[in-house]
Coordinates of C-alpha atoms in Angstrom, one line a residue:
M1 CA -172.0 70.7 90.3
A2 CA -174.2 67.7 89.3
L3 CA -171.2 65.4 89.6
L4 CA -170.5 66.7 93.1
T5 CA -174.1 66.3 94.1
A6 CA -174.2 62.7 92.8
Q7 CA -171.0 61.9 94.7
M8 CA -172.3 63.4 97.9
G9 CA -175.5 61.4 97.4
A10 CA -173.6 58.2 97.0
W11 CA -171.6 59.0 100.1
A12 CA -174.8 59.7 102.1
V13 CA -176.1 56.3 100.9
M14 CA -172.9 54.6 102.1
L15 CA -173.2 56.3 105.5
L16 CA -176.8 55.3 105.9
M17 CA -176.0 51.7 104.9
G18 CA -173.3 51.6 107.6
S19 CA -175.4 53.2 110.3
G20 CA -178.1 50.6 110.5
G21 CA -178.2 47.9 113.1
A22 CA -175.9 47.7 116.1
E23 CA -172.8 49.7 115.5
E24 CA -169.7 48.4 117.3
E25 CA -167.5 50.7 119.4
G26 CA -164.6 50.2 117.1
G27 CA -166.6 51.1 114.0
S28 CA -167.8 54.2 115.7
K29 CA -164.2 55.2 116.6
L30 CA -163.0 54.5 113.1
K31 CA -165.8 56.6 111.6
Q32 CA -165.0 59.5 113.9
R33 CA -161.3 59.2 113.0
A34 CA -162.2 59.3 109.3
E35 CA -164.5 62.3 109.7
T36 CA -161.8 64.2 111.7
L37 CA -159.2 63.5 109.0
A38 CA -161.6 64.6 106.3
S39 CA -162.2 67.9 108.1
E40 CA -158.5 68.4 108.6
A41 CA -157.8 67.7 104.9
R42 CA -160.5 70.1 103.8
A43 CA -159.1 72.8 106.1
L44 CA -155.5 72.3 104.7
A45 CA -156.5 72.4 101.1
N46 CA -156.7 76.1 100.2
P47 CA -158.1 76.6 96.7
R48 CA -157.5 80.4 96.8
G49 CA -154.4 82.4 95.9
C50 CA -153.2 81.0 92.5
E51 CA -152.7 83.3 89.5
K52 CA -153.1 80.6 86.8
V53 CA -154.4 77.0 86.5
E54 CA -150.9 75.6 86.3
E55 CA -150.4 76.5 89.9
C56 CA -153.4 74.4 90.9
E57 CA -153.2 70.8 92.1
M58 CA -155.7 68.0 92.6
A59 CA -155.9 64.6 94.4
G60 CA -158.3 61.9 95.3
F61 CA -160.2 62.5 98.5
G62 CA -161.4 59.6 100.7
H63 CA -162.1 56.0 99.8
K64 CA -165.1 54.2 98.2
P65 CA -165.8 50.7 99.5
C66 CA -165.1 49.2 96.0
G67 CA -161.9 51.1 95.7
G68 CA -160.7 54.5 94.5
P69 CA -161.4 57.9 95.8
R70 CA -164.9 59.0 96.6
E71 CA -164.3 62.5 95.2
Y72 CA -161.5 64.8 94.2
I73 CA -160.2 68.0 95.8
A74 CA -158.4 70.9 94.3
W75 CA -156.0 73.3 96.0
C76 CA -153.5 76.1 95.2
S77 CA -149.9 75.1 95.4
R78 CA -148.9 78.6 96.4
T79 CA -151.1 78.7 99.5
T80 CA -151.3 75.0 100.6
D81 CA -148.7 72.9 102.4
A82 CA -149.0 70.1 99.9
K83 CA -146.8 67.7 101.8
T84 CA -148.9 67.9 104.9
L85 CA -152.1 67.7 102.9
R86 CA -151.0 64.6 101.0
T87 CA -150.1 63.0 104.3
R88 CA -153.5 63.8 105.6
L89 CA -155.2 62.5 102.5
E90 CA -153.3 59.2 102.7
A91 CA -154.3 58.8 106.4
L92 CA -157.9 59.6 105.4
E93 CA -158.0 57.0 102.7
K94 CA -156.7 54.3 105.1
A95 CA -159.1 55.4 107.9
E96 CA -162.1 55.3 105.6
K97 CA -161.1 52.0 104.2
A98 CA -160.7 50.5 107.7
W99 CA -164.1 52.0 108.8
Q100 CA -165.9 50.7 105.7
E101 CA -164.4 47.2 106.0
E102 CA -165.3 47.0 109.7
A103 CA -168.9 48.3 109.1
G104 CA -169.4 46.1 106.0
L105 CA -170.2 49.1 103.8
K106 CA -171.0 48.5 100.1
S107 CA -171.2 51.0 97.3
N108 CA -172.4 51.2 93.8
C109 CA -168.8 50.5 92.7
G110 CA -169.0 53.3 90.2
L111 CA -165.7 55.1 89.8
A112 CA -165.5 58.7 90.7
R113 CA -164.4 60.4 87.5
Q114 CA -161.3 62.5 87.8
P115 CA -162.4 66.0 87.0
R116 CA -160.4 68.7 85.2
L117 CA -158.6 71.3 87.1
R118 CA -160.0 74.8 86.5
W119 CA -159.1 78.2 87.7
A120 CA -161.5 81.1 88.1
D121 CA -160.9 84.4 89.9
G122 CA -157.9 83.1 91.8
V123 CA -159.7 79.9 92.9
C124 CA -158.7 76.3 91.9
L125 CA -161.6 74.1 91.1
A126 CA -162.0 70.4 90.4
R127 CA -164.8 70.2 87.8

């Protein structure tokens, strides 16, 4: 949970850094596109329904300005359309990268550590 909190804190800092000053129309539209794709990807990734950890999957989620995913997301392969989710995650990465470049966002350049997949009570977790 501490890792997730730290990642969310870093994301909030990036958002604040990009929101200062005059925001261009294009930057605003790119940000909205990235937020929409993030919401859609989270809705597609169903972490419930697996009977063992081997049925769980995980992928990078989003893009940090210095590169790499900003966090990781886990889902159940039995209850998630993985192909659609992966397509959405790729689009999200590209959209966030475009928005960050246009807004001139910077980050701490720390890499988001890939967590382990866990399974508890039918729920896939990235911890």
